[in-house]
Coordinates of C-alpha atoms and ligand atoms in Angstrom, one line a residue:
M1 CA -72.4 13.4 -69.0
R2 CA -71.7 10.8 -71.7
I3 CA -74.8 11.7 -73.6
A4 CA -73.8 15.3 -73.5
I5 CA -70.5 14.4 -75.0
C6 CA -72.2 12.6 -77.9
L7 CA -74.6 15.5 -78.5
E8 CA -71.7 17.9 -78.5
S9 CA -69.7 15.8 -80.9
A10 CA -72.6 15.3 -83.2
A11 CA -73.4 19.0 -83.3
L12 CA -70.0 19.6 -84.7
L13 CA -70.8 17.7 -87.9
T14 CA -72.4 19.3 -90.9
W15 CA -73.3 16.1 -92.7
E16 CA -76.7 15.1 -94.0
I17 CA -79.2 13.9 -91.5
I18 CA -79.2 10.2 -92.5
S19 CA -75.4 9.8 -92.4
L20 CA -75.4 11.9 -89.2
L21 CA -77.8 9.5 -87.5
R22 CA -75.8 6.4 -88.6
F23 CA -72.6 8.1 -87.6
W24 CA -74.0 9.3 -84.3
K25 CA -74.8 5.8 -83.2
K26 CA -71.3 4.6 -84.2
L27 CA -69.7 7.6 -82.5
C28 CA -71.6 7.2 -79.2
V29 CA -70.3 3.7 -79.0
S30 CA -66.7 4.6 -79.9
V31 CA -66.6 7.7 -77.6
L32 CA -67.9 5.5 -74.7
C33 CA -65.2 3.0 -75.3
F34 CA -62.6 5.7 -75.7
I35 CA -63.6 7.5 -72.5
A36 CA -63.8 4.3 -70.5
S37 CA -60.3 3.4 -71.6
T38 CA -58.8 6.7 -70.4
G39 CA -59.2 6.1 -66.7
T40 CA -62.0 8.0 -65.1
K41 CA -63.2 8.3 -61.5
S42 CA -64.7 4.8 -61.6
A43 CA -61.6 3.2 -62.9
L44 CA -59.4 5.0 -60.3
A45 CA -61.7 4.0 -57.5
Q46 CA -61.3 0.3 -58.2
K47 CA -57.7 -0.1 -56.9
P48 CA -56.6 1.6 -53.7
T49 CA -53.9 4.1 -54.6
R50 CA -50.6 4.3 -52.8
A51 CA -52.0 7.3 -50.9
V52 CA -55.0 5.4 -49.7
Q53 CA -52.8 2.5 -48.5
F54 CA -50.4 4.9 -46.8
K55 CA -53.2 6.8 -45.0
A56 CA -54.7 3.6 -43.8
A57 CA -51.5 2.7 -42.0
H58 CA -49.9 6.0 -41.0
S59 CA -50.8 9.5 -39.8
W60 CA -51.2 12.2 -42.4
S61 CA -51.7 16.0 -42.1
D62 CA -52.2 18.4 -45.0
P63 CA -49.2 20.7 -45.0
L64 CA -51.2 23.9 -44.4
R65 CA -53.9 24.5 -41.8
I66 CA -56.1 26.4 -44.4
E67 CA -58.4 25.0 -47.0
P68 CA -56.2 23.9 -49.9
R69 CA -56.3 26.2 -52.9
L70 CA -54.0 25.6 -55.8
S71 CA -52.2 28.0 -58.0
G72 CA -50.4 25.1 -59.8
N73 CA -50.7 21.4 -60.0
F74 CA -48.6 18.3 -60.9
G75 CA -47.6 17.9 -64.5
E76 CA -48.3 21.4 -65.8
M77 CA -45.7 22.7 -68.2
R78 CA -43.3 25.1 -66.7
G79 CA -40.2 26.6 -68.3
N80 CA -38.3 23.5 -69.5
H81 CA -39.9 20.9 -67.3
F82 CA -43.2 19.5 -65.9
H83 CA -44.1 20.9 -62.5
T84 CA -43.3 18.2 -59.9
G85 CA -45.6 19.2 -57.1
V86 CA -48.6 21.3 -56.2
D87 CA -48.4 25.0 -55.4
L88 CA -50.6 25.8 -52.4
K89 CA -51.9 29.3 -52.1
T90 CA -51.0 31.1 -48.8
E91 CA -53.5 33.9 -48.8
G92 CA -51.0 36.1 -50.8
R93 CA -48.7 36.4 -47.8
E94 CA -45.7 34.7 -46.1
G95 CA -45.5 33.3 -42.6
L96 CA -48.2 30.6 -42.6
V97 CA -47.3 27.6 -40.4
V98 CA -46.1 24.7 -42.6
I99 CA -46.7 21.3 -40.9
A100 CA -45.2 17.9 -41.4
A101 CA -47.5 15.7 -43.6
T102 CA -46.1 12.5 -42.2
D103 CA -43.9 11.4 -39.3
G104 CA -40.3 11.5 -40.5
Q105 CA -36.7 12.4 -40.4
V106 CA -35.4 15.5 -42.2
S107 CA -33.2 14.1 -45.0
R108 CA -32.2 17.3 -46.9
V109 CA -32.1 21.0 -46.2
K110 CA -31.6 23.5 -49.0
M111 CA -31.2 27.2 -48.9
S112 CA -30.7 28.7 -52.4
P113 CA -31.2 32.0 -54.2
W114 CA -32.7 29.9 -57.0
G115 CA -35.2 27.0 -57.5
Y116 CA -36.7 25.7 -54.3
G117 CA -35.3 28.5 -52.1
N118 CA -35.5 27.3 -48.5
A119 CA -36.6 23.7 -48.8
L120 CA -37.0 20.8 -46.4
Y121 CA -37.2 17.1 -47.3
L122 CA -38.9 14.8 -44.8
D123 CA -38.4 11.0 -45.2
G124 CA -41.5 9.4 -43.9
P125 CA -42.6 5.7 -43.5
D126 CA -43.2 3.3 -46.5
G127 CA -40.7 5.0 -48.7
V128 CA -42.6 8.3 -48.9
T129 CA -40.7 11.6 -48.9
T130 CA -42.5 14.9 -48.6
V131 CA -40.9 18.2 -49.8
Y132 CA -41.8 21.7 -48.6
A133 CA -40.3 24.6 -50.7
H134 CA -40.0 28.4 -51.0
L135 CA -40.2 28.6 -47.1
Q136 CA -39.5 31.9 -45.4
R137 CA -37.7 30.0 -42.6
F138 CA -37.5 26.7 -40.9
T139 CA -38.6 25.7 -37.4
P140 CA -35.9 26.7 -34.9
K141 CA -34.1 23.4 -34.5
V142 CA -33.8 23.0 -38.3
Q143 CA -32.9 26.6 -38.8
S144 CA -30.1 26.6 -36.3
W145 CA -28.7 23.3 -37.7
A146 CA -28.8 24.8 -41.2
V147 CA -27.2 28.1 -40.1
E148 CA -24.5 26.3 -38.2
R149 CA -23.8 24.1 -41.2
T150 CA -23.5 27.1 -43.5
Y151 CA -20.9 28.7 -41.2
A152 CA -19.0 25.4 -41.2
V153 CA -18.9 25.2 -45.1
R154 CA -18.9 29.0 -45.7
S155 CA -21.1 28.8 -48.7
L156 CA -23.7 31.1 -50.3
G157 CA -26.7 28.8 -49.8
L158 CA -26.7 25.3 -48.5
D159 CA -27.6 21.8 -49.7
A160 CA -27.0 19.3 -47.0
S161 CA -28.2 16.1 -45.5
P162 CA -28.6 16.2 -41.7
P163 CA -27.3 13.1 -39.9
A164 CA -29.6 11.2 -37.7
S165 CA -27.6 12.5 -34.7
A166 CA -28.9 16.0 -35.5
G167 CA -32.2 14.8 -34.1
L168 CA -34.3 16.5 -36.8
H169 CA -37.2 14.1 -36.4
F170 CA -40.9 15.2 -36.6
Q171 CA -44.3 13.8 -36.3
A172 CA -47.2 14.4 -38.7
G173 CA -48.7 17.7 -37.6
D174 CA -45.5 19.2 -36.2
T175 CA -44.4 22.7 -37.3
L176 CA -41.6 22.4 -39.9
G177 CA -41.4 26.1 -40.7
W178 CA -43.2 29.1 -42.2
S179 CA -44.3 29.6 -45.8
G180 CA -42.5 32.1 -47.9
N181 CA -41.4 33.3 -51.3
S182 CA -37.8 32.2 -51.4
G183 CA -35.9 30.9 -54.5
G184 CA -37.5 30.9 -57.9
S185 CA -41.0 31.5 -56.5
G186 CA -43.1 34.1 -58.4
G187 CA -45.1 35.1 -55.3
P188 CA -45.8 33.7 -51.8
H189 CA -46.9 30.1 -51.8
L190 CA -46.0 26.6 -50.6
H191 CA -44.6 24.2 -53.2
F192 CA -45.4 20.7 -51.9
E193 CA -44.2 17.4 -53.3
I194 CA -44.7 13.7 -52.6
R195 CA -41.7 11.6 -53.7
S196 CA -40.8 7.9 -53.7
T197 CA -37.8 8.0 -51.3
A198 CA -35.8 5.3 -53.2
N199 CA -35.7 7.0 -56.6
Q200 CA -36.8 10.5 -55.7
H201 CA -39.5 10.3 -58.4
P202 CA -42.2 12.9 -57.7
L203 CA -45.8 11.5 -57.5
N204 CA -49.0 13.3 -58.2
P205 CA -50.1 14.8 -54.9
L206 CA -53.7 14.8 -56.1
D207 CA -53.7 11.0 -56.4
G208 CA -55.4 10.8 -53.0
W209 CA -52.7 12.5 -50.9
L210 CA -54.3 16.0 -50.8
D211 CA -58.0 16.2 -51.0
K212 CA -59.0 18.9 -53.3
V213 CA -62.5 19.4 -54.6
D214 CA -62.7 20.1 -58.3
T215 CA -65.8 20.2 -60.3
R216 CA -64.5 22.0 -63.4
P217 CA -63.6 19.7 -66.4
P218 CA -60.4 20.3 -68.4
L219 CA -60.4 22.5 -71.4
L220 CA -59.2 21.6 -75.0
P221 CA -59.5 25.0 -76.7
V222 CA -57.1 24.8 -79.7
L223 CA -55.9 22.1 -82.1
W224 CA -52.6 22.7 -83.9
V225 CA -52.1 21.0 -87.2
E226 CA -48.5 20.7 -88.4
S227 CA -47.3 19.8 -91.9
P228 CA -43.7 20.0 -93.2
A229 CA -44.7 23.3 -94.8
E230 CA -46.9 25.1 -92.2
R231 CA -48.6 25.2 -88.9
L232 CA -52.4 25.7 -88.6
R233 CA -54.2 26.9 -85.5
V234 CA -57.8 25.5 -85.3
A235 CA -60.1 26.9 -82.6
L236 CA -62.2 24.1 -81.0
P237 CA -64.9 22.9 -81.3
V238 CA -64.7 23.0 -85.1
S239 CA -67.8 22.1 -87.1
D240 CA -66.2 22.1 -90.6
T241 CA -64.3 19.0 -91.8
L242 CA -60.6 19.8 -91.7
V243 CA -58.7 19.4 -94.9
L244 CA -55.3 18.1 -94.2
P245 CA -52.4 19.4 -96.4
G246 CA -50.8 16.0 -97.0
K247 CA -48.6 14.6 -94.3
T248 CA -49.8 16.0 -91.0
R249 CA -49.4 15.7 -87.2
F250 CA -51.3 17.1 -84.3
A251 CA -50.9 19.0 -81.1
I252 CA -53.6 20.2 -78.7
E253 CA -53.8 22.9 -76.1
G254 CA -55.1 21.3 -73.0
Y255 CA -55.3 22.4 -69.4
D256 CA -57.4 22.2 -66.3
L257 CA -59.0 24.9 -64.1
L258 CA -59.6 24.2 -60.4
D259 CA -62.4 25.4 -58.2
G260 CA -61.6 28.7 -56.4
A261 CA -58.7 29.8 -58.6
S262 CA -58.2 31.1 -62.1
N263 CA -54.7 29.5 -62.5
I264 CA -54.1 27.3 -65.5
C265 CA -53.2 23.8 -64.3
G266 CA -52.1 20.5 -65.8
L267 CA -54.1 17.6 -67.0
R268 CA -54.2 14.2 -65.4
T269 CA -54.5 12.2 -68.6
L270 CA -54.6 13.0 -72.3
A271 CA -55.5 10.5 -75.0
A272 CA -55.9 10.8 -78.8
Q273 CA -56.8 8.5 -81.7
V274 CA -57.1 9.0 -85.4
T275 CA -59.4 6.4 -87.1
S276 CA -59.9 6.1 -90.8
E277 CA -63.5 5.7 -92.2
S278 CA -62.7 2.0 -92.8
G279 CA -62.0 1.7 -89.0
E280 CA -58.2 1.5 -89.2
T281 CA -56.4 3.2 -86.4
L282 CA -53.9 5.6 -87.9
L283 CA -52.6 7.1 -84.6
T284 CA -53.0 6.3 -81.0
Y285 CA -51.6 8.2 -78.0
R286 CA -52.0 8.3 -74.3
A287 CA -50.2 10.2 -71.5
S288 CA -50.9 10.3 -67.8
W289 CA -49.2 12.3 -65.1
D290 CA -48.9 10.0 -62.1
E291 CA -45.2 10.0 -61.6
L292 CA -42.3 12.0 -63.1
D293 CA -38.5 11.5 -63.2
F294 CA -36.1 14.4 -62.7
A295 CA -33.5 12.7 -64.8
V296 CA -35.6 13.1 -68.0
N297 CA -38.1 15.8 -66.9
K298 CA -36.6 18.3 -69.4
D299 CA -37.8 16.2 -72.2
M300 CA -41.0 18.1 -71.5
N301 CA -39.7 20.2 -74.4
A302 CA -40.3 17.3 -76.7
H303 CA -43.7 16.7 -75.3
A304 CA -44.8 20.3 -75.7
F305 CA -45.5 21.7 -79.1
Y306 CA -42.4 23.8 -78.7
P307 CA -43.0 26.6 -81.4
V308 CA -46.1 27.7 -79.5
W309 CA -45.0 26.7 -76.0
S310 CA -41.8 28.6 -76.2
K311 CA -43.4 31.9 -77.4
E312 CA -46.9 31.9 -75.9
R313 CA -46.5 29.6 -72.9
D314 CA -49.8 27.9 -73.9
Q315 CA -50.1 24.3 -72.6
V316 CA -49.9 22.7 -76.0
H317 CA -49.3 18.9 -76.1
R318 CA -48.0 17.0 -79.1
L319 CA -50.4 14.1 -79.8
H320 CA -47.5 11.7 -80.3
R321 CA -44.4 10.8 -78.4
L322 CA -41.3 11.5 -80.4
P323 CA -38.9 8.5 -80.4
T324 CA -36.2 10.5 -78.7
N325 CA -38.5 11.6 -75.9
R326 CA -37.5 9.6 -72.8
L327 CA -40.4 10.7 -70.5
G328 CA -42.2 7.8 -68.8
I329 CA -45.7 9.3 -68.9
Y330 CA -46.8 7.5 -72.1
T331 CA -48.5 4.1 -72.5
T332 CA -48.4 4.2 -76.3
P333 CA -45.4 3.5 -78.4
P334 CA -43.1 6.3 -79.7
S335 CA -44.0 7.8 -83.1
E336 CA -43.1 10.8 -85.2
G337 CA -46.9 11.2 -85.3
W338 CA -47.4 11.8 -89.1
V339 CA -50.8 10.9 -90.5
E340 CA -51.2 10.9 -94.2
L341 CA -54.6 10.7 -95.8
D342 CA -55.0 10.2 -99.6
S343 CA -56.9 13.0 -101.2
G344 CA -60.6 12.7 -100.4
M345 CA -60.0 10.0 -97.7
R346 CA -61.9 10.7 -94.5
A347 CA -60.9 10.1 -90.9
E348 CA -61.8 11.1 -87.3
L349 CA -59.6 12.6 -84.7
R350 CA -60.8 12.2 -81.1
V351 CA -59.0 13.7 -78.1
A352 CA -60.0 13.1 -74.5
A353 CA -58.6 14.7 -71.3
T354 CA -59.3 14.1 -67.6
D355 CA -58.3 16.0 -64.5
A356 CA -57.2 14.6 -61.1
A357 CA -60.8 14.6 -59.8
G358 CA -61.9 12.5 -62.8
N359 CA -63.7 15.3 -64.7
A360 CA -63.5 14.5 -68.4
T361 CA -63.6 16.5 -71.7
S362 CA -63.4 15.3 -75.2
V363 CA -63.3 16.8 -78.7
H364 CA -63.9 15.3 -82.1
V365 CA -62.7 16.6 -85.5
S366 CA -63.6 15.3 -88.9
L367 CA -60.6 15.1 -91.3
V368 CA -60.3 14.7 -95.0
G369 CA -57.2 14.3 -97.1
G370 CA -56.2 17.3 -99.3
L371 CA -53.4 18.2 -101.5
S372 CA -50.0 18.5 -99.9
L373 CA -48.2 21.8 -99.8
S374 CA -44.5 21.6 -100.9
P375 CA -42.3 22.4 -97.9
E376 CA -40.0 25.4 -97.9
G377 CA -36.4 24.8 -99.0
G378 CA -33.5 25.3 -96.7
V379 CA -33.7 27.5 -93.6
C380 CA -31.7 30.3 -95.3
N381 CA -33.9 30.7 -98.4
D382 CA -35.7 33.9 -97.4
L383 CA -32.5 35.6 -96.4
G384 CA -30.8 35.6 -99.8
A385 CA -27.2 34.7 -100.5
Q386 CA -25.4 36.1 -97.5
D387 CA -22.6 34.8 -95.4
H388 CA -24.2 31.6 -94.3
G389 CA -23.8 27.9 -94.0
E390 CA -26.3 25.1 -93.4
W391 CA -26.2 21.4 -92.7
K392 CA -28.3 18.5 -91.5
V393 CA -28.1 17.3 -87.8
E394 CA -29.4 13.9 -86.9
P395 CA -30.6 13.4 -83.3
G396 CA -28.5 10.2 -82.7
F397 CA -25.1 11.6 -83.8
A398 CA -22.5 14.0 -82.6
G399 CA -20.9 16.2 -85.2
T400 CA -18.7 19.2 -86.1
Q401 CA -18.9 21.8 -88.9
S402 CA -17.0 24.9 -89.8
H403 CA -18.2 28.1 -91.4
G404 CA -15.4 30.5 -92.3
S405 CA -13.3 30.6 -89.1
F406 CA -16.3 29.7 -86.9
E407 CA -16.5 26.1 -85.7
F408 CA -19.5 24.3 -84.4
A409 CA -19.7 21.1 -82.4
W410 CA -22.7 19.3 -81.1
K411 CA -23.2 16.1 -79.0
A412 CA -25.4 13.2 -79.9
G413 CA -29.0 13.9 -78.7
T414 CA -28.7 17.6 -79.1
F415 CA -32.0 17.7 -81.0
F416 CA -35.1 15.6 -80.6
E417 CA -35.6 15.2 -84.4
S418 CA -33.4 15.7 -87.4
E419 CA -33.0 19.4 -88.1
I420 CA -31.4 21.7 -90.6
M421 CA -28.8 23.8 -88.8
G422 CA -28.1 27.1 -90.3
V423 CA -25.7 29.9 -89.3
F424 CA -25.3 33.5 -90.5
V425 CA -22.3 35.6 -89.6
R426 CA -23.0 39.4 -89.5
E427 CA -21.4 42.6 -88.5
N428 CA -17.9 41.4 -89.5
G429 CA -18.2 38.5 -87.1
R430 CA -19.7 40.2 -84.1
T431 CA -23.1 38.7 -84.5
L432 CA -24.1 35.1 -85.1
E433 CA -27.5 33.9 -86.0
M434 CA -28.1 30.3 -85.4
M435 CA -31.0 28.2 -86.7
P436 CA -33.2 26.3 -86.0
I437 CA -35.0 28.9 -83.8
D438 CA -38.2 27.3 -82.7
V439 CA -37.1 23.8 -81.7
P440 CA -35.7 22.8 -78.3
Y441 CA -32.0 22.2 -77.9
R442 CA -31.4 19.4 -75.3
K443 CA -27.7 20.2 -75.2
S444 CA -25.7 23.4 -76.0
I445 CA -23.9 23.9 -79.3
Q446 CA -20.2 24.5 -78.7
V447 CA -19.0 27.4 -80.9
Q448 CA -15.5 28.5 -81.5
W449 CA -16.0 32.2 -82.2
P450 CA -13.1 33.9 -83.9
V451 CA -12.1 37.5 -83.2
P452 CA -14.2 39.8 -85.5
S453 CA -12.4 41.6 -88.2
S454 CA -11.0 44.9 -86.9
V455 CA -13.3 47.2 -89.0
N456 CA -15.8 47.9 -86.2
V457 CA -13.4 47.6 -83.3
W458 CA -13.7 51.2 -82.0
E459 CA -17.4 51.5 -82.6
G460 CA -20.1 51.2 -80.0
A461 CA -19.6 48.5 -77.4
W462 CA -16.2 47.8 -78.9
S463 CA -14.8 50.9 -77.2
I464 CA -11.1 50.4 -77.7
L465 CA -8.9 52.7 -79.8
P466 CA -7.4 51.8 -83.2
G467 CA -4.0 50.2 -82.7
D468 CA -4.9 48.8 -79.2
T469 CA -4.8 45.1 -78.9
L470 CA -8.3 43.7 -78.5
P471 CA -8.7 42.4 -74.9
S472 CA -9.8 38.8 -74.9
D473 CA -11.2 38.6 -71.4
R474 CA -14.7 39.3 -70.0
W475 CA -16.6 38.6 -73.2
L476 CA -20.1 37.2 -73.4
A477 CA -22.4 35.9 -76.1
V478 CA -25.6 37.8 -75.4
Q479 CA -29.2 37.3 -76.6
R480 CA -31.5 40.2 -76.1
K481 CA -35.3 40.6 -76.1
E482 CA -37.0 42.9 -78.6
S483 CA -37.1 45.5 -75.8
G484 CA -33.3 45.4 -75.6
E485 CA -33.3 43.7 -72.2
V486 CA -30.8 40.8 -71.8
A487 CA -32.6 37.5 -72.3
R488 CA -29.5 35.3 -71.7
A489 CA -25.8 35.8 -71.5
V490 CA -23.2 33.1 -71.9
V491 CA -19.6 33.6 -70.7
A492 CA -17.1 33.2 -73.5
S493 CA -13.8 31.6 -72.6
W494 CA -10.7 32.5 -74.5
L495 CA -8.7 29.7 -76.2
D496 CA -5.6 30.9 -78.0
S497 CA -7.1 32.7 -81.0
A498 CA -10.9 32.3 -80.5
W499 CA -13.5 32.4 -77.8
E500 CA -15.5 29.3 -76.9
V501 CA -19.1 29.6 -76.1
D502 CA -21.8 27.0 -75.4
L503 CA -25.0 28.4 -77.0
P504 CA -28.1 26.8 -75.4
R505 CA -30.5 27.7 -78.2
G506 CA -30.8 29.2 -81.6
G507 CA -31.4 32.9 -82.5
H508 CA -29.4 36.1 -82.6
W509 CA -26.2 36.1 -80.5
T510 CA -23.9 39.1 -80.2
L511 CA -20.4 39.4 -78.6
E512 CA -20.5 41.9 -75.8
R513 CA -17.9 42.8 -73.2
D514 CA -18.8 43.4 -69.5
T515 CA -16.2 45.5 -67.7
V516 CA -18.6 47.1 -65.2
A517 CA -18.6 45.7 -61.6
P518 CA -21.9 45.1 -59.9
R519 CA -23.6 48.0 -58.1
V520 CA -23.9 47.7 -54.3
L521 CA -26.0 50.2 -52.4
P522 CA -26.9 50.1 -48.7
Y523 CA -30.6 49.8 -48.0
H524 CA -30.8 53.3 -46.3
S525 CA -28.7 56.0 -47.8
G526 CA -25.4 55.7 -46.0
T527 CA -26.1 52.6 -43.9
P528 CA -27.4 49.0 -44.5
L529 CA -28.4 48.7 -40.8
M530 CA -32.1 48.2 -40.1
V531 CA -33.8 48.7 -36.8
S532 CA -33.9 44.9 -36.4
G533 CA -30.1 44.7 -36.6
D534 CA -30.3 43.0 -40.0
A535 CA -28.0 44.6 -42.6
V536 CA -29.5 44.9 -46.1
W537 CA -28.0 46.0 -49.5
Y538 CA -29.3 46.3 -53.0
V539 CA -27.0 44.6 -55.5
E540 CA -27.3 44.5 -59.2
D541 CA -25.3 43.6 -62.3
A542 CA -26.2 45.0 -65.7
L543 CA -24.9 42.4 -68.2
S544 CA -23.3 39.1 -67.0
G545 CA -25.2 38.8 -63.7
I546 CA -24.1 38.2 -60.1
A547 CA -22.1 35.0 -59.5
D548 CA -21.1 35.4 -55.8
V549 CA -21.6 37.4 -52.7
Q550 CA -19.3 37.2 -49.7
M551 CA -19.4 39.2 -46.5
T552 CA -17.0 39.6 -43.6
I553 CA -17.5 41.3 -40.2
Q554 CA -14.2 42.1 -38.4
G555 CA -12.5 39.8 -41.0
R556 CA -14.8 36.9 -40.0
W557 CA -16.9 35.2 -42.7
A558 CA -20.6 36.0 -42.4
R559 CA -23.6 34.3 -43.9
V560 CA -25.7 36.4 -46.2
V561 CA -29.0 35.6 -48.0
W562 CA -29.1 36.8 -51.6
D563 CA -32.5 37.3 -53.2
P564 CA -32.0 37.9 -56.9
K565 CA -35.8 38.6 -57.3
R566 CA -35.6 41.6 -55.1
N567 CA -31.9 42.4 -55.9
M568 CA -31.3 42.2 -52.1
V569 CA -28.6 40.8 -49.9
T570 CA -29.3 40.4 -46.2
Y571 CA -27.2 39.6 -43.2
A572 CA -29.5 38.3 -40.5
A573 CA -28.9 39.8 -37.0
A574 CA -30.1 36.4 -35.6
D575 CA -26.8 34.9 -36.8
A576 CA -25.3 37.1 -34.1
I577 CA -21.6 37.1 -35.2
H578 CA -21.5 40.9 -35.0
P579 CA -20.4 42.8 -31.9
R580 CA -22.8 45.3 -30.4
G581 CA -22.0 48.9 -29.5
L582 CA -18.5 48.8 -31.1
P583 CA -17.5 50.1 -34.5
C584 CA -16.3 47.2 -36.6
P585 CA -15.2 46.9 -40.2
V586 CA -17.6 45.2 -42.6
S587 CA -17.0 44.2 -46.2
L588 CA -19.4 43.0 -48.8
Q589 CA -17.8 41.6 -52.0
V590 CA -20.0 41.1 -55.0
T591 CA -18.6 39.3 -58.1
D592 CA -20.3 39.1 -61.5
E593 CA -20.1 36.1 -63.9
V594 CA -17.0 37.4 -65.7
G595 CA -15.1 38.3 -62.5
N596 CA -15.7 42.0 -62.1
I597 CA -15.8 42.7 -58.4
H598 CA -17.3 45.5 -56.3
T599 CA -16.2 45.5 -52.6
W600 CA -18.3 47.7 -50.3
R601 CA -16.4 48.5 -47.1
R602 CA -17.6 50.6 -44.1
T603 CA -17.3 50.6 -40.4
L604 CA -20.7 49.8 -38.8
T605 CA -21.8 50.0 -35.2
W606 CA -24.6 47.6 -34.3
P607 CA -26.8 49.1 -31.5
Ligands
ZN1 ZN1 -44.2 24.8 -57.4

């Protein structure tokens, strides 16, 4: 394995034979040292992990009765966070028995249209909590406790901690529920987590908790080279010496593939080093995904090479930890990551990755200093002299700025690095373009948005007649995809003479008004009643989105399950609050984010 790495690295170089041989010898030694320091199988095997200690003292069952196959692992980049568990495949279907991994007490039950969906938290011995998410339903004694609790608090969804008196105690191997596709799940699977009970930090389930055979090493297919002026994509391996355009920093696409699945998974460790030809270390970096912390997990946006991550969803890791990045996964000090080589000066970049099974991959790139490119000017240069303003924002400071009648306010820590903020006002104030676009916003920018000048008031979406007073309610700042589909919509609140909106990212925002109530349609034409006795509706809202769903049967509050993925609302006959054989009034009230309400009312007779 190690010899193969040396051969591969050597083959990348186009140098003369003699220097190649001399270098090869040096490289083999340094790659060996480097690999050894990144924690491979042998290093892991030396100290018993928490999982090994736990299993020696307590019973343990894998949460599914089938061979574990993973569609996702711990630490892979997802949306705006690192994935905090493993996603176990469930043969593409729902309803597989989910069993308790440890003995324990149910400490939390969640039922939500979003996120974890139906989820159960089990507090086991030695401060170990296991979490089972996206379930179809819970085992009957948990299910009936959760349903009863929902009727007591009359909420859409539930997030509650059962008291010990509820008797929700299980032993390893007991049935906890059935696998499903609830919440933010993109298909049937079981999301499984191991947490430290005390601080709720998720631990890597592949650190000895779940045994998963994996023989495929991680992949490092693309290096990204960033200078103040440009971004360069370099396919790996690369045989040519890379000429650096002055001050430069690096990011690498790195991921793992597991046996028996094609899904892109996260790495276990990633390390990088830049060494000058005189042996000086110019950059050193190491991250490992053993434990995460929900409090700072969104700083994944600063770990990722955001311009590529946000557009392509490729797992591209910055090879430096930004000083404002609070993640605890690094063992090297923070750094802005810039490497500057004098013209003609040579250096080596080495990157090594391991997966949870200890398979390792490394790449090696020869670098030489070149001439620096001058960076572009301000963010607004290419757009000519239009109605725009720009200013600098430092990560550690809050601030305010105005542009025309627009006002902008940001909190300290909004950006991870100092940025030039730029704003353009277009269409007489109906559209706002906010820069920067391809960096993450950790906090929203608060914008006071004045009423646009009246010129366009009766055109298009502004469908009011001249002379009418512009209504100030039910407005949203909307960002649309190229296809025209709504990407995100932020409710605007009216303050005297302007709207206030919290914009969570840069780009093109337009004021739009939502006056249309959600659509509500019974599952069958005419009736929502199914043979099972469940009542099912389709609900949809075109612009602002659905905020709440409330149902009554004979005036009595009834629990519904809203599934935004399928646009469906279900009343479960198992709740049994409906009378049978008698006509009774039923109402379903669906409210959107700006308060438009559709109330569906009928008399239904359950068989
Ligand atoms: Zn998951």
